[in-house]
PDB file of C-alpha atoms in Angstrom:
ATOM      1  CA  MET A 871      -7.576  71.854 -21.117  1.00 46.00           C
ATOM      2  CA  SER A 872      -6.986  68.437 -19.906  1.00 49.00           C
ATOM      3  CA  GLY A 873      -6.553  66.674 -16.651  1.00 50.00           C
ATOM      4  CA  PHE A 874      -8.086  67.835 -13.374  1.00 47.00           C
ATOM      5  CA  ASN A 875      -8.636  71.400 -14.535  1.00 51.00           C
ATOM      6  CA  ALA A 876     -10.903  70.236 -17.349  1.00 48.00           C
ATOM      7  CA  LEU A 877     -13.071  68.333 -14.919  1.00 49.00           C
ATOM      8  CA  SER A 878     -13.370  71.174 -12.398  1.00 51.00           C
ATOM      9  CA  LYS A 879     -14.924  73.672 -14.898  1.00 50.00           C
ATOM     10  CA  PRO A 880     -18.662  73.568 -15.513  1.00 49.00           C
ATOM     11  CA  LEU A 881     -19.774  71.968 -18.787  1.00 50.00           C
ATOM     12  CA  LYS A 882     -21.118  74.168 -21.486  1.00 50.00           C
ATOM     13  CA  PRO A 883     -24.224  73.046 -23.261  1.00 48.00           C
ATOM     14  CA  ARG A 884     -23.719  72.041 -26.883  1.00 50.00           C
ATOM     15  CA  SER A 885     -25.415  74.035 -29.447  1.00 50.00           C
ATOM     16  CA  GLU A 886     -25.418  71.193 -31.911  1.00 50.00           C
ATOM     17  CA  VAL A 887     -27.571  68.204 -31.156  1.00 47.00           C
ATOM     18  CA  ALA A 888     -26.826  65.007 -33.025  1.00 50.00           C
ATOM     19  CA  VAL A 889     -29.942  63.335 -34.374  1.00 48.00           C
ATOM     20  CA  HIS A 890     -29.790  59.579 -34.672  1.00 52.00           C
ATOM     21  CA  THR A 891     -32.311  57.883 -36.752  1.00 52.00           C
ATOM     22  CA  ILE A 892     -33.171  54.249 -37.002  1.00 55.00           C
ATOM     23  CA  HIS A 893     -32.477  54.153 -40.768  1.00 54.00           C
ATOM     24  CA  PRO A 894     -29.589  56.433 -41.528  1.00 57.00           C
ATOM     25  CA  THR A 895     -29.507  57.915 -44.896  1.00 61.00           C
ATOM     26  CA  LEU A 896     -26.792  56.702 -47.178  1.00 59.00           C
ATOM     27  CA  GLU A 897     -25.332  59.934 -48.254  1.00 65.00           C
ATOM     28  CA  GLN A 898     -21.945  58.194 -48.268  1.00 64.00           C
ATOM     29  CA  LYS A 899     -21.105  54.623 -49.102  1.00 63.00           C
ATOM     30  CA  PRO A 900     -20.325  52.704 -45.866  1.00 61.00           C
ATOM     31  CA  ARG A 901     -16.619  52.218 -45.609  1.00 63.00           C
ATOM     32  CA  ALA A 902     -15.258  48.736 -44.955  1.00 59.00           C
ATOM     33  CA  LYS A 903     -13.490  48.349 -41.640  1.00 69.00           C
ATOM     34  CA  TYR A 904     -10.914  46.034 -43.132  1.00 67.00           C
ATOM     35  CA  ASN A 905      -9.466  45.691 -46.617  1.00 78.00           C
ATOM     36  CA  VAL A 906      -9.861  42.208 -48.067  1.00 79.00           C
ATOM     37  CA  PRO A 907      -6.240  41.177 -47.398  1.00 84.00           C
ATOM     38  CA  ASP A 908      -6.460  42.587 -43.853  1.00 86.00           C
ATOM     39  CA  TRP A 909      -9.742  40.790 -43.351  1.00 85.00           C
ATOM     40  CA  PHE A 910      -8.284  37.513 -44.629  1.00 90.00           C
ATOM     41  CA  ASN A 911      -5.156  37.828 -42.491  1.00 91.00           C
ATOM     42  CA  HIS A 912      -7.246  38.714 -39.364  1.00 90.00           C
ATOM     43  CA  ASN A 913      -9.614  35.748 -39.887  1.00 92.00           C
ATOM     44  CA  TYR A 914      -6.658  33.446 -40.638  1.00 94.00           C
ATOM     45  CA  ALA A 915      -4.977  34.551 -37.356  1.00 94.00           C
ATOM     46  CA  ILE A 916      -8.181  33.974 -35.389  1.00 95.00           C
ATOM     47  CA  SER A 917      -8.634  30.536 -37.026  1.00 96.00           C
ATOM     48  CA  PHE A 918      -5.020  29.619 -36.453  1.00 96.00           C
ATOM     49  CA  ASP A 919      -5.188  30.683 -32.725  1.00 96.00           C
ATOM     50  CA  ALA A 920      -8.366  28.734 -32.305  1.00 96.00           C
ATOM     51  CA  GLU A 921      -6.959  25.637 -33.922  1.00 97.00           C
ATOM     52  CA  ARG A 922      -3.749  25.937 -31.880  1.00 97.00           C
ATOM     53  CA  SER A 923      -5.916  26.383 -28.734  1.00 97.00           C
ATOM     54  CA  ARG A 924      -7.947  23.309 -29.595  1.00 97.00           C
ATOM     55  CA  ASN A 925      -4.775  21.271 -30.210  1.00 97.00           C
ATOM     56  CA  VAL A 926      -3.314  22.403 -26.880  1.00 97.00           C
ATOM     57  CA  SER A 927      -6.623  21.568 -25.149  1.00 97.00           C
ATOM     58  CA  HIS A 928      -6.720  18.179 -26.809  1.00 98.00           C
ATOM     59  CA  GLN A 929      -3.061  17.463 -25.848  1.00 98.00           C
ATOM     60  CA  VAL A 930      -3.745  18.489 -22.233  1.00 98.00           C
ATOM     61  CA  ARG A 931      -6.844  16.215 -22.095  1.00 97.00           C
ATOM     62  CA  GLN A 932      -4.789  13.343 -23.631  1.00 98.00           C
ATOM     63  CA  ASP A 933      -1.985  13.911 -21.192  1.00 97.00           C
ATOM     64  CA  GLY A 934      -4.448  13.892 -18.348  1.00 97.00           C
ATOM     65  CA  ARG A 935      -6.017  10.638 -19.538  1.00 98.00           C
ATOM     66  CA  ARG A 936      -2.676   9.052 -19.986  1.00 98.00           C
ATOM     67  CA  LEU A 937      -1.568  10.141 -16.516  1.00 98.00           C
ATOM     68  CA  ILE A 938      -4.840   8.806 -15.021  1.00 98.00           C
ATOM     69  CA  ASN A 939      -4.335   5.480 -16.831  1.00 98.00           C
ATOM     70  CA  GLU A 940      -0.706   5.203 -15.753  1.00 98.00           C
ATOM     71  CA  THR A 941      -1.553   6.004 -12.178  1.00 98.00           C
ATOM     72  CA  TYR A 942      -4.391   3.538 -12.163  1.00 98.00           C
ATOM     73  CA  ASN A 943      -2.284   0.797 -13.710  1.00 98.00           C
ATOM     74  CA  GLU A 944       0.553   1.451 -11.414  1.00 98.00           C
ATOM     75  CA  SER A 945      -1.636   1.490  -8.286  1.00 98.00           C
ATOM     76  CA  TRP A 946      -3.468  -1.618  -9.532  1.00 98.00           C
ATOM     77  CA  TRP A 947      -0.202  -3.598  -9.997  1.00 98.00           C
ATOM     78  CA  ASN A 948       1.188  -2.326  -6.691  1.00 98.00           C
ATOM     79  CA  LYS A 949      -2.000  -3.535  -4.877  1.00 98.00           C
ATOM     80  CA  HIS A 950      -1.834  -6.795  -6.772  1.00 98.00           C
ATOM     81  CA  ASP A 951       1.831  -7.328  -5.836  1.00 98.00           C
ATOM     82  CA  ASN A 952       1.088  -6.478  -2.189  1.00 98.00           C
ATOM     83  CA  ASP A 953      -1.945  -8.839  -2.188  1.00 98.00           C
ATOM     84  CA  VAL A 954       0.263 -11.639  -3.587  1.00 98.00           C
ATOM     85  CA  ARG A 955       3.010 -10.938  -1.044  1.00 98.00           C
ATOM     86  CA  ILE A 956       0.574 -10.866   1.851  1.00 98.00           C
ATOM     87  CA  SER A 957      -1.100 -14.022   0.597  1.00 98.00           C
ATOM     88  CA  ASP A 958       2.261 -15.849   0.320  1.00 98.00           C
ATOM     89  CA  ARG A 959       3.233 -14.629   3.817  1.00 98.00           C
ATOM     90  CA  LEU A 960      -0.085 -15.809   5.258  1.00 98.00           C
ATOM     91  CA  ASP A 961       0.438 -19.224   3.570  1.00 98.00           C
ATOM     92  CA  GLU A 962       3.975 -19.402   5.016  1.00 98.00           C
ATOM     93  CA  VAL A 963       2.781 -18.424   8.476  1.00 98.00           C
ATOM     94  CA  ASP A 964      -0.054 -20.948   8.267  1.00 98.00           C
ATOM     95  CA  LYS A 965       2.461 -23.647   7.244  1.00 98.00           C
ATOM     96  CA  TRP A 966       4.778 -22.859  10.112  1.00 98.00           C
ATOM     97  CA  ARG A 967       1.808 -22.785  12.593  1.00 98.00           C
ATOM     98  CA  LYS A 968       0.727 -26.308  11.418  1.00 98.00           C
ATOM     99  CA  THR A 969       4.375 -27.506  11.632  1.00 98.00           C
ATOM    100  CA  LEU A 970       4.577 -26.123  15.222  1.00 98.00           C
ATOM    101  CA  GLU A 971       1.263 -27.714  16.138  1.00 98.00           C
ATOM    102  CA  TYR A 972       2.441 -31.105  14.865  1.00 98.00           C
ATOM    103  CA  THR A 973       5.815 -30.675  16.620  1.00 98.00           C
ATOM    104  CA  ILE A 974       4.014 -29.749  19.872  1.00 98.00           C
ATOM    105  CA  GLN A 975       1.807 -32.922  19.535  1.00 97.00           C
ATOM    106  CA  ASP A 976       4.907 -35.057  18.912  1.00 97.00           C
ATOM    107  CA  VAL A 977       6.667 -33.541  21.898  1.00 97.00           C
ATOM    108  CA  ASP A 978       3.544 -34.140  24.035  1.00 97.00           C
ATOM    109  CA  ARG A 979       3.506 -37.826  22.822  1.00 97.00           C
ATOM    110  CA  GLU A 980       7.190 -38.225  23.645  1.00 98.00           C
ATOM    111  CA  VAL A 981       6.707 -36.703  27.078  1.00 97.00           C
ATOM    112  CA  GLN A 982       3.829 -39.030  27.767  1.00 97.00           C
ATOM    113  CA  ALA A 983       5.979 -42.042  26.526  1.00 97.00           C
ATOM    114  CA  ILE A 984       8.854 -40.942  28.686  1.00 97.00           C
ATOM    115  CA  GLN A 985       6.527 -40.403  31.717  1.00 97.00           C
ATOM    116  CA  ALA A 986       5.182 -43.969  31.162  1.00 96.00           C
ATOM    117  CA  ALA A 987       8.666 -45.434  30.897  1.00 96.00           C
ATOM    118  CA  LYS A 988       9.723 -43.555  34.068  1.00 95.00           C
ATOM    119  CA  GLU A 989       6.684 -44.949  35.941  1.00 95.00           C
ATOM    120  CA  GLN A 990       7.473 -48.465  34.681  1.00 95.00           C
ATOM    121  CA  CYS A 991      11.154 -48.093  35.759  1.00 93.00           C
ATOM    122  CA  GLU A 992      10.082 -46.881  39.169  1.00 91.00           C
ATOM    123  CA  ARG A 993       7.737 -49.905  39.567  1.00 90.00           C
ATOM    124  CA  TYR A 994      10.661 -52.254  38.515  1.00 88.00           C
ATOM    125  CA  LEU A 995      12.958 -50.530  40.997  1.00 83.00           C
ATOM    126  CA  GLU A 996      10.297 -50.971  43.681  1.00 82.00           C
ATOM    127  CA  HIS A 997       9.944 -54.592  42.904  1.00 79.00           C
ATOM    128  CA  MET A 998      13.696 -55.107  42.905  1.00 74.00           C
ATOM    129  CA  ARG A 999      14.247 -53.322  46.286  1.00 73.00           C
ATOM    130  CA  SER A1000      13.055 -56.243  48.390  1.00 75.00           C
ATOM    131  CA  PRO A1001      15.058 -58.938  46.496  1.00 77.00           C
ATOM    132  CA  LEU A1002      18.066 -56.553  46.404  1.00 75.00           C
ATOM    133  CA  GLY A1003      17.629 -55.903  50.062  1.00 79.00           C
ATOM    134  CA  LYS A1004      17.586 -59.624  50.735  1.00 80.00           C
ATOM    135  CA  LEU A1005      20.547 -60.141  48.451  1.00 82.00           C
ATOM    136  CA  LEU A1006      22.574 -57.382  50.265  1.00 84.00           C
ATOM    137  CA  THR A1007      21.633 -58.875  53.623  1.00 88.00           C
ATOM    138  CA  ASN A1008      22.628 -62.318  52.506  1.00 86.00           C
ATOM    139  CA  ARG A1009      25.892 -61.020  51.030  1.00 86.00           C
ATOM    140  CA  LYS A1010      26.685 -59.216  54.233  1.00 86.00           C
ATOM    141  CA  LYS A1011      26.053 -62.372  56.234  1.00 86.00           C
ATOM    142  CA  GLN A1012      28.191 -64.346  53.801  1.00 85.00           C
ATOM    143  CA  LYS A1013      31.059 -61.811  54.161  1.00 84.00           C
ATOM    144  CA  GLN A1014      30.777 -62.097  57.873  1.00 85.00           C
ATOM    145  CA  LYS A1015      30.888 -65.856  57.669  1.00 81.00           C
ATOM    146  CA  LEU A1016      33.781 -65.725  55.305  1.00 80.00           C
ATOM    147  CA  LYS A1017      35.647 -63.332  57.619  1.00 82.00           C
ATOM    148  CA  ALA A1018      34.916 -65.459  60.565  1.00 81.00           C
ATOM    149  CA  TYR A1019      36.085 -68.532  58.689  1.00 79.00           C
ATOM    150  CA  GLU A1020      39.321 -66.766  57.632  1.00 81.00           C
ATOM    151  CA  ASN A1021      39.906 -65.520  61.121  1.00 80.00           C
ATOM    152  CA  PHE A1022      39.324 -69.030  62.381  1.00 76.00           C
ATOM    153  CA  HIS A1023      41.801 -70.636  60.045  1.00 70.00           C
TER     154      HIS A1023
END
């Protein structure tokens, strides 16, 4: 009887009771679980699997370390390259800022020089107006005299 039917029937008490003692009597010689070649092959397989597992573990650790080192080196050099580029760019921007400041100062000096020259020219023109006015008046009178003289002769 096996399966569900075997479980559904009540258990019958055993008439034989096994007595276990702490020190069994050696009526029979204990039998070896493995023969010597089987024992050697089994231990060799366990040792080989353990060694292979250690080698795989070691290789995984080494690959991890190598990957960590490569990642660290690559990120360090990328950061270094970016720092150098940023530093160069800042130096270039600072150079152009100074160039523009000097150019602005030069333009301001030129504007001041032109302003001073303009004011000086305006003063000269102002001083020349009265002699020019007199000159134009005298010329006009002279032309009138010349015209009158020509008309008279």
